Short mmCIF file of C-alpha atoms in Angstrom, two decimals:
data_model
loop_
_atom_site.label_atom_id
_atom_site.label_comp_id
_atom_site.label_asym_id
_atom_site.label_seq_id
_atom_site.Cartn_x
_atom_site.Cartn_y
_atom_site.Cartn_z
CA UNK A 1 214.58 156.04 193.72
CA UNK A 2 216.92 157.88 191.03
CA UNK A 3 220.11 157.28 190.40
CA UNK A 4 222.27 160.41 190.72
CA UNK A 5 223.75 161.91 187.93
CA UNK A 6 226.11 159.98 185.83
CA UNK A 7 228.52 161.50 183.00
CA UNK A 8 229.93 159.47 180.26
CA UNK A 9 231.26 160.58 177.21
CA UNK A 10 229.82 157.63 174.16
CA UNK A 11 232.34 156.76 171.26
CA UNK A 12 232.46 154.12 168.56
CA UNK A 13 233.85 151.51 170.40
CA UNK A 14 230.98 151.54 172.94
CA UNK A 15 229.11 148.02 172.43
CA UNK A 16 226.03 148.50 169.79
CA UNK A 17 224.02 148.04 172.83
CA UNK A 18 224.70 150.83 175.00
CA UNK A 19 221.38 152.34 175.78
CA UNK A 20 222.40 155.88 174.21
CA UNK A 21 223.74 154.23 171.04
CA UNK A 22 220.75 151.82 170.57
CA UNK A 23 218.62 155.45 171.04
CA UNK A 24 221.15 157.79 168.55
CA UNK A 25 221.53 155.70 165.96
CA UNK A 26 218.59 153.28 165.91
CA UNK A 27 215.78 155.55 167.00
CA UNK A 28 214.40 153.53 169.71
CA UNK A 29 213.94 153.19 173.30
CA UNK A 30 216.20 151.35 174.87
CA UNK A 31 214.65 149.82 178.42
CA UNK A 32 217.21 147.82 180.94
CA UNK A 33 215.41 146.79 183.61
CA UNK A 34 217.89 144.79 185.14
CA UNK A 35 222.03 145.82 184.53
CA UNK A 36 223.54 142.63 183.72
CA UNK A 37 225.61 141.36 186.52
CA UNK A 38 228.91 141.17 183.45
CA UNK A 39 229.28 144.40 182.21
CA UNK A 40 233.17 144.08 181.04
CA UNK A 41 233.57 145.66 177.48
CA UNK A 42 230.70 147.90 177.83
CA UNK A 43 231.85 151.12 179.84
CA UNK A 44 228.56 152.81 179.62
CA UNK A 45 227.09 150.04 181.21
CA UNK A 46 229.66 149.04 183.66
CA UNK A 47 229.96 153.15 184.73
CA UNK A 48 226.18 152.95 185.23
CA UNK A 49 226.71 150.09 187.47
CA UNK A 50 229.62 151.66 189.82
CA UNK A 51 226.91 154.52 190.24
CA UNK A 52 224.04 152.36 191.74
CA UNK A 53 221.92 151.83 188.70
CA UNK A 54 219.84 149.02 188.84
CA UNK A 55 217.42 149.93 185.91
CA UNK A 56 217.60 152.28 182.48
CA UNK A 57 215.47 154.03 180.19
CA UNK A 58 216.60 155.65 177.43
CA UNK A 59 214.54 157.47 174.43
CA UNK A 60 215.45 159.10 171.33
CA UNK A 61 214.69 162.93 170.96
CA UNK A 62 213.59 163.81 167.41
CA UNK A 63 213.84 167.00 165.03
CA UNK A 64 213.15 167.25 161.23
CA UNK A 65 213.40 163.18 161.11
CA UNK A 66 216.61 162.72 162.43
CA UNK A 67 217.47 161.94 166.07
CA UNK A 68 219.34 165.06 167.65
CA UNK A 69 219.48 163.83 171.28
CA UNK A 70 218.66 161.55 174.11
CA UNK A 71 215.95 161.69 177.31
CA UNK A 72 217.62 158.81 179.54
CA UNK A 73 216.07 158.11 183.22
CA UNK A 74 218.27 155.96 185.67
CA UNK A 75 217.11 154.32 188.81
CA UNK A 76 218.82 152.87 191.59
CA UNK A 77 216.45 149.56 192.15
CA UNK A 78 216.14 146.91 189.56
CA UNK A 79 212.35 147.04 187.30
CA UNK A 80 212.05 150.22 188.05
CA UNK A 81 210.55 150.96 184.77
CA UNK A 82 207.16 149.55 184.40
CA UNK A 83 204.73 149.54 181.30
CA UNK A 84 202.54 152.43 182.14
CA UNK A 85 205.60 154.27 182.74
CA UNK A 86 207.46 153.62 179.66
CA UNK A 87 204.36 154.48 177.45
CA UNK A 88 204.23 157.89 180.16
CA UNK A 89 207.94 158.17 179.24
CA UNK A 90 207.92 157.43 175.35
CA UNK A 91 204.82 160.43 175.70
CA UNK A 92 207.14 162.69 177.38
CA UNK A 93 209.57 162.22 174.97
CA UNK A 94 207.34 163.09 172.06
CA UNK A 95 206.67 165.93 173.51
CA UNK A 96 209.97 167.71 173.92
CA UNK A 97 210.68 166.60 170.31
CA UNK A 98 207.84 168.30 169.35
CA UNK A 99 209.41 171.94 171.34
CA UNK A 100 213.02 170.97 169.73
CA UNK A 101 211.15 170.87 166.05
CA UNK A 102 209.13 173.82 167.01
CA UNK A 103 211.90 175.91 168.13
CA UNK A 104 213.80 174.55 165.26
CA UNK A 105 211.46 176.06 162.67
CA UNK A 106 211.13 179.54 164.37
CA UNK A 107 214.96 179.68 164.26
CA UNK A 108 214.88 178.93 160.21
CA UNK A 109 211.81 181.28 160.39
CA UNK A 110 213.47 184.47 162.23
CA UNK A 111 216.42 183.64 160.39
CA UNK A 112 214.74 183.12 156.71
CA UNK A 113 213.13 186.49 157.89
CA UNK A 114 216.12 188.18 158.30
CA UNK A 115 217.75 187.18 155.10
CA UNK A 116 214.20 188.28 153.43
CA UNK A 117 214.93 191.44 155.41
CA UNK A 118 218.17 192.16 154.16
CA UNK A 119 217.90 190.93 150.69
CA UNK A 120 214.77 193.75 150.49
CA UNK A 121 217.34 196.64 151.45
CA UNK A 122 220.02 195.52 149.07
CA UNK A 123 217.13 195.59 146.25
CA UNK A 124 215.76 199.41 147.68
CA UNK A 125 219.56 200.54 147.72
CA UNK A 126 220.21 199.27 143.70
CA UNK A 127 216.96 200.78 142.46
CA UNK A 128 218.02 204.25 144.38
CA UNK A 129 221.32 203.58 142.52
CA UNK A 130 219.99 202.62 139.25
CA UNK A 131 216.89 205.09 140.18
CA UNK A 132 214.69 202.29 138.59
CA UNK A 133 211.76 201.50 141.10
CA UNK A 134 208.87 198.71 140.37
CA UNK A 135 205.24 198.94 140.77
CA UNK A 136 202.03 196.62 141.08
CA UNK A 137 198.66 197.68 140.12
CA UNK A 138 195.88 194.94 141.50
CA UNK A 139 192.74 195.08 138.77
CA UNK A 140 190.33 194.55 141.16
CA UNK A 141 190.87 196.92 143.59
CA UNK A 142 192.07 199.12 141.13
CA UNK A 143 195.27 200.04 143.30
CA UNK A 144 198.47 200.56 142.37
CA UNK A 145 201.85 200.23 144.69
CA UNK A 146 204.87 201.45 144.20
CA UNK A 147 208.16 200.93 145.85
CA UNK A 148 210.13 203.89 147.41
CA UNK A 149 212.35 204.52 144.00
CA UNK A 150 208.97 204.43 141.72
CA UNK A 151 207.66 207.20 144.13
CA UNK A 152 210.50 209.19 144.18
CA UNK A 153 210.55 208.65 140.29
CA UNK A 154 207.13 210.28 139.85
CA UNK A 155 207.98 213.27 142.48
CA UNK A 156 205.42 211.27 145.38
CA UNK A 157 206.39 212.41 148.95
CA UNK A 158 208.37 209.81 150.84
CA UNK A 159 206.43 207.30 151.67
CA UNK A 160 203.52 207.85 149.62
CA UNK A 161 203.99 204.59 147.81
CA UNK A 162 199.95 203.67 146.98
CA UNK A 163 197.84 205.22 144.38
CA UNK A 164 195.07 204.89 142.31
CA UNK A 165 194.97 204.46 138.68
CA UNK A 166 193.54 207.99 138.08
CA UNK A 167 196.67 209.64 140.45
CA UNK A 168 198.99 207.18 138.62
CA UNK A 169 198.12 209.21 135.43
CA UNK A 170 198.03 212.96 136.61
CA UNK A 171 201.87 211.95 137.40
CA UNK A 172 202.82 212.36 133.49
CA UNK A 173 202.28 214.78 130.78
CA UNK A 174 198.40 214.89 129.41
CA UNK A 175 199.27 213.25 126.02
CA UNK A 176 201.90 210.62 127.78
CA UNK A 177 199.13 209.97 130.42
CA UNK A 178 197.23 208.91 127.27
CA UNK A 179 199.89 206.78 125.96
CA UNK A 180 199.88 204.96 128.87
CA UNK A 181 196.42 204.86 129.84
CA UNK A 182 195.81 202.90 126.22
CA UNK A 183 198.55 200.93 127.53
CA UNK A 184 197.04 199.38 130.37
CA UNK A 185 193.56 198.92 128.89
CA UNK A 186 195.69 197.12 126.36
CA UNK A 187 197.55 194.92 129.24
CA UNK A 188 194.36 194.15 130.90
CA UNK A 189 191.99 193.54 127.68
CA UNK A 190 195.17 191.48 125.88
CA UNK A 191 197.45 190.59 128.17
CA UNK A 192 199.94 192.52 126.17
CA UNK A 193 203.43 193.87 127.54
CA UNK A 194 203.91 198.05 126.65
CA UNK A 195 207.24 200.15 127.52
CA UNK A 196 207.25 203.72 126.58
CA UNK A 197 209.25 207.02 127.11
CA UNK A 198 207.06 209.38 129.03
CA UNK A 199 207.56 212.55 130.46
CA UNK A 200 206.06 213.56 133.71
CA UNK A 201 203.91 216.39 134.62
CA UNK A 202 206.41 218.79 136.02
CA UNK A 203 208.07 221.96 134.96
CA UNK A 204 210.36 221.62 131.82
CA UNK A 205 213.80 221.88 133.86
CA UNK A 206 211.99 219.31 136.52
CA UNK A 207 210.13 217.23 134.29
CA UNK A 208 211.60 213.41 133.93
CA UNK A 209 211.82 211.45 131.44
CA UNK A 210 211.02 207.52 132.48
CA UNK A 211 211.05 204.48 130.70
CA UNK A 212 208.02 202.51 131.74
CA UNK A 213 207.48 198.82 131.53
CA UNK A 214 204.48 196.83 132.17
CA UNK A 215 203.20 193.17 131.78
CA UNK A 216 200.16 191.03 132.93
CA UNK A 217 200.01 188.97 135.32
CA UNK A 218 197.05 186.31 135.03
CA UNK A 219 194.45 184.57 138.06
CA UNK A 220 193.47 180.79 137.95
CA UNK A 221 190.83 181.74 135.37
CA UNK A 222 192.93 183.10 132.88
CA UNK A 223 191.77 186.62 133.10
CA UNK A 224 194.81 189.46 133.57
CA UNK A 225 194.79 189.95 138.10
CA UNK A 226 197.58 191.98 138.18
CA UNK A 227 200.02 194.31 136.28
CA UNK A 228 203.29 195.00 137.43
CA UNK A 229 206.05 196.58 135.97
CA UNK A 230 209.47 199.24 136.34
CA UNK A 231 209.51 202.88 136.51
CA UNK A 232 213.00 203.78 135.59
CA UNK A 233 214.69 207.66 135.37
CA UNK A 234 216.10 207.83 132.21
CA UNK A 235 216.83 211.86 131.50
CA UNK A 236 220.27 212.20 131.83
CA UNK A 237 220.50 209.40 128.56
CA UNK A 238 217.75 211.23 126.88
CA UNK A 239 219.58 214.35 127.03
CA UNK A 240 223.04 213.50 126.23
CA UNK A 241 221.67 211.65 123.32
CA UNK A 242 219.95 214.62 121.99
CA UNK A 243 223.29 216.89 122.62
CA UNK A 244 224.82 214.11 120.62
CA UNK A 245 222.63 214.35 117.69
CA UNK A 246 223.01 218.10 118.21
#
């Protein structure tokens, strides 16, 4: 039968062979089939004793490669713990270390997700303040994305943050949309970085002026995959240097 339960608080002057040390700090089992009729010195042992145990098994619980906790069976009859039921045990074992490394890793996953999270509304809130916004444009499907400030840059309802290259264009003035459509034939053929000073396709006293930046981004076979860039609002500079030089 089991032993009831037994507290015991461990600490460094407990003998090297207390089962819980020999499982903590060696990262083994520790099997005592028998208590040893002498257990002065080792008050683990000796509490075990004044509790009825006649047997012990003790196993290390593993996370990450380090040993984070215990799984400790105590009987009240002597060879209790036979060899099918140590390898049973020494299974069991595995398997809650397995769960405690499992739930480990979701907790660094929900919590590297939530740092991601954060860290992604800290970047939206300084392009709003700096109104500078990126974009992507993916050769192959011939898509561009933008992120909220980009969009808001080029007059795009909220939200509307994926274009094509065509829409991408009608966004800026017919000779800028020029500019920058020999641009990206230039990124994509050449690999070649642009930024220019366009002007976009509104009325004069809405029309923007943005500076727009754009590089290549190449695939395993050295061919340009993707171009990515900044879309940023420069108008009110624009316009106080031209008051200046007024």
């Amino acid at each position: 039968s089991l032993a009831p339960v037994v507290s015991y608080a461990f600490s460094d002057d407990d003998a090297a062979a207390t089962p819980c040390n020999v499982a903590l700090r060696h990262g083994r089992h520790f099997i005592c089939n028998e208590l040893p009729a002498d257990t002065s010195g080792n008050g683990c042992l000796t509490l075990l004793r004044q509790h009825g145990v006649g047997s012990c098994a003790v196993f290390p619980l593993c996370a990450a490669g380090a040993v984070t906790g215990v799984f400790a069976f105590c009987a009240g009859e002597p060879k209790f713990f036979s060899i099918a039921e140590v390898a049973l045990l020494t299974e069991l074992a595995d398997d809650i270390s397995f769960a405690l490394e499992a739930a480990q890793m979701d907790d660094q996953r929900r919590a590297a997700e939530d740092a991601l999270r954060h860290a992604q509304q800290r970047l939206l809130e300084a392009q709003r303040i700096a109104q500078v916004g990126d974009w992507n444009y993916e050769i192959s499907s011939g898509h561009i994305t933008l992120s909220e400030q980009a969009a808001r840059n080029l007059g795009r309802e909220p939200g509307a943050t994926f274009c094509t290259r065509s829409e991408f264009l009608q966004h800026f003035r017919a000779d800028d949309a020029r500019q920058l459509h020999d641009a990206l034939a230039g990124a994509i053929s050449a690999a070649q970085a642009f930024e220019l000073e366009l002007q976009t396709a509104h009325d004069d006293a809405a029309a923007l002026t943005l500076a727009v930046r754009g590089q290549a981004l190449c695939g395993p076979d050295g061919t340009v995959a993707h171009l990515y860039g900044s879309l940023q609002d420069i108008t009110a500079r624009v316009r106080a240097d031209r008051e200046h030089d007024q």
